[in-house]
Amino acid sequence: MAKHSAKRDHLIDTAKKLIYQKGFNVTTLSDIALEVDLPLGNIYYYFKTKNDIGIAILDAMILLQQNIFQQLDKEPSPKNRLLDFLEQAKQDAKLIARQGSEIGTLCQEFGKKGGILANLSAKVIMNVLLWMEIQFYALGFIKEAPDLSLDLMYKLEGIFLLGYAFRDPNLITRQIALVQDYLKERIAEHERVPKVLSPASCTS
């Protein structure tokens, strides 16, 4: 069973790499079989259709996200969680500059197919937005949290796109550092705003 699972995981990782590089429509089951050096018939033992592989890739991405967020959530400070999240993006700068944003690229590819692939790809993006939103809520941005999470996502994906266009990992790390500085200042500014006391908390 472990061997079966390992082979399946290897197929998923290989298919993900090929789709990331070539696109979903262009990548064929034969391409995947050739890459892993298996007969095409063996691929069908694990996945009946290319859509099944797409679903498996997205499921694996969602599971990976959960693991990453669980690790980030061990940090008590929501501010530091956000900064650590951005720091992890810096670590991927070379890969992003070479191949583009994994989430952006793959979700765009799968989103074109509609149906369950589009729904799962939307979930991948929504998971990131919701996690960010929770951090901003925890920091006291009650009304602004949804917009702040969207703004942060826009900034990141824009940085990734430019870094990929210019094949420049340094551009990515520099711009993410600026976003980190912006976040620190935005949070500090929010913390400096005097909190309005409720009538019940005031004493005569």
PDB file of C-alpha atoms in Angstrom:
ATOM      1  CA  MET A   1       0.000   0.000   0.000  1.00  0.00           C
ATOM      2  CA  ALA A   2       2.853   2.386   0.875  1.00  0.00           C
ATOM      3  CA  LYS A   3       4.526   1.596  -2.460  1.00  0.00           C
ATOM      4  CA  HIS A   4       1.246   2.233  -4.299  1.00  0.00           C
ATOM      5  CA  SER A   5       0.848   5.568  -2.492  1.00  0.00           C
ATOM      6  CA  ALA A   6       4.455   6.571  -3.235  1.00  0.00           C
ATOM      7  CA  LYS A   7       4.020   5.881  -6.962  1.00  0.00           C
ATOM      8  CA  ARG A   8       0.765   7.815  -7.032  1.00  0.00           C
ATOM      9  CA  ASP A   9       2.387  10.769  -5.249  1.00  0.00           C
ATOM     10  CA  HIS A  10       5.274  10.676  -7.722  1.00  0.00           C
ATOM     11  CA  LEU A  11       2.825  10.793 -10.624  1.00  0.00           C
ATOM     12  CA  ILE A  12       1.007  13.740  -9.057  1.00  0.00           C
ATOM     13  CA  ASP A  13       4.258  15.658  -8.490  1.00  0.00           C
ATOM     14  CA  THR A  14       5.418  14.955 -12.044  1.00  0.00           C
ATOM     15  CA  ALA A  15       2.088  15.960 -13.588  1.00  0.00           C
ATOM     16  CA  LYS A  16       2.066  19.115 -11.479  1.00  0.00           C
ATOM     17  CA  LYS A  17       5.548  20.055 -12.723  1.00  0.00           C
ATOM     18  CA  LEU A  18       4.620  19.453 -16.370  1.00  0.00           C
ATOM     19  CA  ILE A  19       1.323  21.338 -16.141  1.00  0.00           C
ATOM     20  CA  TYR A  20       3.095  24.161 -14.307  1.00  0.00           C
ATOM     21  CA  GLN A  21       5.647  24.396 -17.129  1.00  0.00           C
ATOM     22  CA  LYS A  22       3.576  23.594 -20.231  1.00  0.00           C
ATOM     23  CA  GLY A  23      -0.073  24.195 -19.327  1.00  0.00           C
ATOM     24  CA  PHE A  24      -2.922  21.800 -18.638  1.00  0.00           C
ATOM     25  CA  ASN A  25      -4.283  21.545 -22.178  1.00  0.00           C
ATOM     26  CA  VAL A  26      -0.872  20.902 -23.727  1.00  0.00           C
ATOM     27  CA  THR A  27       0.244  18.283 -21.190  1.00  0.00           C
ATOM     28  CA  THR A  28      -0.901  14.755 -22.067  1.00  0.00           C
ATOM     29  CA  LEU A  29      -1.021  11.511 -20.129  1.00  0.00           C
ATOM     30  CA  SER A  30       1.652  10.257 -22.532  1.00  0.00           C
ATOM     31  CA  ASP A  31       3.899  13.173 -21.489  1.00  0.00           C
ATOM     32  CA  ILE A  32       3.482  12.198 -17.856  1.00  0.00           C
ATOM     33  CA  ALA A  33       4.135   8.524 -18.563  1.00  0.00           C
ATOM     34  CA  LEU A  34       7.284   9.404 -20.495  1.00  0.00           C
ATOM     35  CA  GLU A  35       8.543  11.687 -17.736  1.00  0.00           C
ATOM     36  CA  VAL A  36       8.166   9.004 -15.036  1.00  0.00           C
ATOM     37  CA  ASP A  37       9.361   6.241 -17.400  1.00  0.00           C
ATOM     38  CA  LEU A  38       6.203   4.127 -17.130  1.00  0.00           C
ATOM     39  CA  PRO A  39       3.985   2.538 -19.784  1.00  0.00           C
ATOM     40  CA  LEU A  40       0.908   4.634 -20.490  1.00  0.00           C
ATOM     41  CA  GLY A  41      -1.295   1.778 -19.270  1.00  0.00           C
ATOM     42  CA  ASN A  42       0.233   2.090 -15.804  1.00  0.00           C
ATOM     43  CA  ILE A  43      -0.943   5.691 -15.599  1.00  0.00           C
ATOM     44  CA  TYR A  44      -4.529   4.550 -16.134  1.00  0.00           C
ATOM     45  CA  TYR A  45      -4.177   2.228 -13.143  1.00  0.00           C
ATOM     46  CA  TYR A  46      -3.899   5.316 -10.934  1.00  0.00           C
ATOM     47  CA  PHE A  47      -5.852   7.915 -12.919  1.00  0.00           C
ATOM     48  CA  LYS A  48      -8.573   7.260 -15.480  1.00  0.00           C
ATOM     49  CA  THR A  49      -8.511  10.744 -17.010  1.00  0.00           C
ATOM     50  CA  LYS A  50      -6.342  13.840 -17.063  1.00  0.00           C
ATOM     51  CA  ASN A  51      -9.069  15.609 -15.088  1.00  0.00           C
ATOM     52  CA  ASP A  52      -8.561  13.038 -12.315  1.00  0.00           C
ATOM     53  CA  ILE A  53      -4.898  14.024 -12.174  1.00  0.00           C
ATOM     54  CA  GLY A  54      -5.890  17.690 -12.032  1.00  0.00           C
ATOM     55  CA  ILE A  55      -8.182  16.993  -9.088  1.00  0.00           C
ATOM     56  CA  ALA A  56      -5.405  15.061  -7.335  1.00  0.00           C
ATOM     57  CA  ILE A  57      -2.963  17.953  -7.862  1.00  0.00           C
ATOM     58  CA  LEU A  58      -5.388  20.495  -6.412  1.00  0.00           C
ATOM     59  CA  ASP A  59      -6.229  18.223  -3.471  1.00  0.00           C
ATOM     60  CA  ALA A  60      -2.496  17.896  -2.773  1.00  0.00           C
ATOM     61  CA  MET A  61      -2.077  21.684  -2.964  1.00  0.00           C
ATOM     62  CA  ILE A  62      -4.923  22.184  -0.479  1.00  0.00           C
ATOM     63  CA  LEU A  63      -3.375  19.648   1.912  1.00  0.00           C
ATOM     64  CA  LEU A  64       0.014  21.358   1.615  1.00  0.00           C
ATOM     65  CA  GLN A  65      -1.634  24.709   2.347  1.00  0.00           C
ATOM     66  CA  GLN A  66      -3.219  23.296   5.489  1.00  0.00           C
ATOM     67  CA  ASN A  67       0.155  22.037   6.689  1.00  0.00           C
ATOM     68  CA  ILE A  68       1.839  25.385   5.972  1.00  0.00           C
ATOM     69  CA  PHE A  69      -0.874  27.334   7.775  1.00  0.00           C
ATOM     70  CA  GLN A  70      -0.716  24.973  10.752  1.00  0.00           C
ATOM     71  CA  GLN A  71       3.006  25.625  11.034  1.00  0.00           C
ATOM     72  CA  LEU A  72       2.547  29.397  10.678  1.00  0.00           C
ATOM     73  CA  ASP A  73      -0.225  29.392  13.278  1.00  0.00           C
ATOM     74  CA  LYS A  74       2.217  28.094  15.900  1.00  0.00           C
ATOM     75  CA  GLU A  75       3.555  31.654  16.018  1.00  0.00           C
ATOM     76  CA  PRO A  76       1.496  33.491  18.679  1.00  0.00           C
ATOM     77  CA  SER A  77       1.583  36.893  16.943  1.00  0.00           C
ATOM     78  CA  PRO A  78      -0.703  37.361  13.893  1.00  0.00           C
ATOM     79  CA  LYS A  79       1.638  40.129  12.743  1.00  0.00           C
ATOM     80  CA  ASN A  80       4.584  37.742  12.729  1.00  0.00           C
ATOM     81  CA  ARG A  81       2.473  35.060  11.027  1.00  0.00           C
ATOM     82  CA  LEU A  82       1.857  37.415   8.103  1.00  0.00           C
ATOM     83  CA  LEU A  83       5.501  38.460   7.960  1.00  0.00           C
ATOM     84  CA  ASP A  84       6.626  34.817   8.102  1.00  0.00           C
ATOM     85  CA  PHE A  85       4.206  33.974   5.283  1.00  0.00           C
ATOM     86  CA  LEU A  86       5.818  36.675   3.158  1.00  0.00           C
ATOM     87  CA  GLU A  87       9.266  35.471   4.182  1.00  0.00           C
ATOM     88  CA  GLN A  88       8.422  32.016   2.842  1.00  0.00           C
ATOM     89  CA  ALA A  89       7.469  33.613  -0.475  1.00  0.00           C
ATOM     90  CA  LYS A  90      10.949  35.172  -0.575  1.00  0.00           C
ATOM     91  CA  GLN A  91      12.483  31.726  -0.242  1.00  0.00           C
ATOM     92  CA  ASP A  92      10.701  30.672  -3.440  1.00  0.00           C
ATOM     93  CA  ALA A  93      11.894  33.733  -5.405  1.00  0.00           C
ATOM     94  CA  LYS A  94      14.279  31.828  -7.700  1.00  0.00           C
ATOM     95  CA  LEU A  95      11.665  29.227  -8.605  1.00  0.00           C
ATOM     96  CA  ILE A  96       8.992  31.874  -9.169  1.00  0.00           C
ATOM     97  CA  ALA A  97      11.323  33.932 -11.367  1.00  0.00           C
ATOM     98  CA  ARG A  98      12.014  30.815 -13.444  1.00  0.00           C
ATOM     99  CA  GLN A  99       8.498  29.338 -13.691  1.00  0.00           C
ATOM    100  CA  GLY A 100       5.991  31.860 -12.348  1.00  0.00           C
ATOM    101  CA  SER A 101       3.653  31.722  -9.364  1.00  0.00           C
ATOM    102  CA  GLU A 102       2.577  28.149  -8.691  1.00  0.00           C
ATOM    103  CA  ILE A 103      -0.818  29.098  -7.287  1.00  0.00           C
ATOM    104  CA  GLY A 104      -1.444  31.761  -9.910  1.00  0.00           C
ATOM    105  CA  THR A 105      -0.285  29.618 -12.832  1.00  0.00           C
ATOM    106  CA  LEU A 106      -1.927  26.345 -11.869  1.00  0.00           C
ATOM    107  CA  CYS A 107      -5.197  27.882 -10.716  1.00  0.00           C
ATOM    108  CA  GLN A 108      -5.421  29.824 -13.959  1.00  0.00           C
ATOM    109  CA  GLU A 109      -4.835  26.638 -15.949  1.00  0.00           C
ATOM    110  CA  PHE A 110      -7.377  24.587 -14.005  1.00  0.00           C
ATOM    111  CA  GLY A 111      -9.861  27.454 -13.874  1.00  0.00           C
ATOM    112  CA  LYS A 112     -10.138  27.374 -17.665  1.00  0.00           C
ATOM    113  CA  LYS A 113     -11.618  23.864 -17.516  1.00  0.00           C
ATOM    114  CA  GLY A 114     -14.666  24.811 -15.448  1.00  0.00           C
ATOM    115  CA  GLY A 115     -16.528  22.335 -13.265  1.00  0.00           C
ATOM    116  CA  ILE A 116     -14.805  20.719 -10.297  1.00  0.00           C
ATOM    117  CA  LEU A 117     -11.331  21.803 -11.442  1.00  0.00           C
ATOM    118  CA  ALA A 118     -12.395  25.464 -11.467  1.00  0.00           C
ATOM    119  CA  ASN A 119     -14.095  25.074  -8.084  1.00  0.00           C
ATOM    120  CA  LEU A 120     -11.059  23.456  -6.480  1.00  0.00           C
ATOM    121  CA  SER A 121      -8.674  26.020  -7.972  1.00  0.00           C
ATOM    122  CA  ALA A 122     -10.857  28.801  -6.549  1.00  0.00           C
ATOM    123  CA  LYS A 123     -10.700  27.054  -3.166  1.00  0.00           C
ATOM    124  CA  VAL A 124      -6.898  27.084  -3.291  1.00  0.00           C
ATOM    125  CA  ILE A 125      -6.902  30.874  -3.681  1.00  0.00           C
ATOM    126  CA  MET A 126      -9.740  31.394  -1.218  1.00  0.00           C
ATOM    127  CA  ASN A 127      -7.868  29.428   1.456  1.00  0.00           C
ATOM    128  CA  VAL A 128      -4.980  31.897   1.254  1.00  0.00           C
ATOM    129  CA  LEU A 129      -7.308  34.897   1.366  1.00  0.00           C
ATOM    130  CA  LEU A 130      -9.240  33.538   4.345  1.00  0.00           C
ATOM    131  CA  TRP A 131      -6.068  32.761   6.274  1.00  0.00           C
ATOM    132  CA  MET A 132      -4.784  36.298   5.677  1.00  0.00           C
ATOM    133  CA  GLU A 133      -8.169  37.724   6.631  1.00  0.00           C
ATOM    134  CA  ILE A 134      -8.126  35.840   9.934  1.00  0.00           C
ATOM    135  CA  GLN A 135      -4.720  37.351  10.744  1.00  0.00           C
ATOM    136  CA  PHE A 136      -5.974  40.870  10.050  1.00  0.00           C
ATOM    137  CA  TYR A 137      -9.078  40.263  12.161  1.00  0.00           C
ATOM    138  CA  ALA A 138      -6.832  39.095  14.992  1.00  0.00           C
ATOM    139  CA  LEU A 139      -4.854  42.328  14.660  1.00  0.00           C
ATOM    140  CA  GLY A 140      -8.044  44.332  15.169  1.00  0.00           C
ATOM    141  CA  PHE A 141      -8.817  45.283  11.566  1.00  0.00           C
ATOM    142  CA  ILE A 142     -12.454  44.312  11.993  1.00  0.00           C
ATOM    143  CA  LYS A 143     -13.916  46.164   8.995  1.00  0.00           C
ATOM    144  CA  GLU A 144     -10.821  46.287   6.821  1.00  0.00           C
ATOM    145  CA  ALA A 145      -9.711  42.638   7.096  1.00  0.00           C
ATOM    146  CA  PRO A 146     -11.312  41.364   3.831  1.00  0.00           C
ATOM    147  CA  ASP A 147      -9.964  44.296   1.788  1.00  0.00           C
ATOM    148  CA  LEU A 148      -6.518  44.063   3.374  1.00  0.00           C
ATOM    149  CA  SER A 149      -6.249  40.359   2.558  1.00  0.00           C
ATOM    150  CA  LEU A 150      -7.275  41.021  -1.059  1.00  0.00           C
ATOM    151  CA  ASP A 151      -4.809  43.889  -1.303  1.00  0.00           C
ATOM    152  CA  LEU A 152      -1.997  41.687   0.005  1.00  0.00           C
ATOM    153  CA  MET A 153      -2.881  38.940  -2.474  1.00  0.00           C
ATOM    154  CA  TYR A 154      -2.932  41.463  -5.338  1.00  0.00           C
ATOM    155  CA  LYS A 155       0.477  42.774  -4.334  1.00  0.00           C
ATOM    156  CA  LEU A 156       2.023  39.308  -4.084  1.00  0.00           C
ATOM    157  CA  GLU A 157       0.696  37.973  -7.365  1.00  0.00           C
ATOM    158  CA  GLY A 158       1.685  41.217  -9.101  1.00  0.00           C
ATOM    159  CA  ILE A 159       5.225  40.886  -7.736  1.00  0.00           C
ATOM    160  CA  PHE A 160       5.383  37.264  -8.849  1.00  0.00           C
ATOM    161  CA  LEU A 161       4.179  38.191 -12.338  1.00  0.00           C
ATOM    162  CA  LEU A 162       6.786  40.927 -12.766  1.00  0.00           C
ATOM    163  CA  GLY A 163       9.551  38.747 -11.315  1.00  0.00           C
ATOM    164  CA  TYR A 164       8.671  36.014 -13.775  1.00  0.00           C
ATOM    165  CA  ALA A 165       8.402  38.448 -16.706  1.00  0.00           C
ATOM    166  CA  PHE A 166      11.901  39.794 -16.014  1.00  0.00           C
ATOM    167  CA  ARG A 167      13.280  36.459 -14.733  1.00  0.00           C
ATOM    168  CA  ASP A 168      14.553  38.408 -11.719  1.00  0.00           C
ATOM    169  CA  PRO A 169      14.399  36.776  -8.257  1.00  0.00           C
ATOM    170  CA  ASN A 170      15.982  39.871  -6.715  1.00  0.00           C
ATOM    171  CA  LEU A 171      13.025  41.943  -7.885  1.00  0.00           C
ATOM    172  CA  ILE A 172      10.739  39.528  -6.035  1.00  0.00           C
ATOM    173  CA  THR A 173      12.699  39.601  -2.773  1.00  0.00           C
ATOM    174  CA  ARG A 174      13.058  43.400  -2.854  1.00  0.00           C
ATOM    175  CA  GLN A 175       9.373  44.011  -3.500  1.00  0.00           C
ATOM    176  CA  ILE A 176       8.263  41.518  -0.864  1.00  0.00           C
ATOM    177  CA  ALA A 177      10.562  43.261   1.627  1.00  0.00           C
ATOM    178  CA  LEU A 178       8.778  46.526   0.782  1.00  0.00           C
ATOM    179  CA  VAL A 179       5.419  44.832   1.378  1.00  0.00           C
ATOM    180  CA  GLN A 180       6.700  43.587   4.733  1.00  0.00           C
ATOM    181  CA  ASP A 181       7.740  47.140   5.659  1.00  0.00           C
ATOM    182  CA  TYR A 182       4.341  48.431   4.532  1.00  0.00           C
ATOM    183  CA  LEU A 183       2.576  45.851   6.695  1.00  0.00           C
ATOM    184  CA  LYS A 184       4.667  46.719   9.743  1.00  0.00           C
ATOM    185  CA  GLU A 185       3.865  50.407   9.342  1.00  0.00           C
ATOM    186  CA  ARG A 186       0.163  49.760   8.643  1.00  0.00           C
ATOM    187  CA  ILE A 187      -0.130  47.608  11.753  1.00  0.00           C
ATOM    188  CA  ALA A 188       1.858  50.083  13.875  1.00  0.00           C
ATOM    189  CA  GLU A 189      -0.372  52.928  12.643  1.00  0.00           C
ATOM    190  CA  HIS A 190      -3.459  50.919  13.564  1.00  0.00           C
ATOM    191  CA  GLU A 191      -2.061  50.228  17.032  1.00  0.00           C
ATOM    192  CA  ARG A 192      -1.387  53.944  17.583  1.00  0.00           C
ATOM    193  CA  VAL A 193      -5.027  54.885  16.966  1.00  0.00           C
ATOM    194  CA  PRO A 194      -6.710  55.484  20.353  1.00  0.00           C
ATOM    195  CA  LYS A 195      -9.370  52.879  21.077  1.00  0.00           C
ATOM    196  CA  VAL A 196     -12.841  54.293  21.788  1.00  0.00           C
ATOM    197  CA  LEU A 197     -14.099  53.171  25.170  1.00  0.00           C
ATOM    198  CA  SER A 198     -17.647  51.869  25.441  1.00  0.00           C
ATOM    199  CA  PRO A 199     -19.984  53.677  27.898  1.00  0.00           C
ATOM    200  CA  ALA A 200     -19.996  50.629  30.169  1.00  0.00           C
ATOM    201  CA  SER A 201     -16.224  50.767  30.501  1.00  0.00           C
ATOM    202  CA  CYS A 202     -16.193  54.431  31.569  1.00  0.00           C
ATOM    203  CA  THR A 203     -16.307  55.350  35.234  1.00  0.00           C
ATOM    204  CA  SER A 204     -17.645  58.580  36.585  1.00  0.00           C
TER     205      SER A 204
END
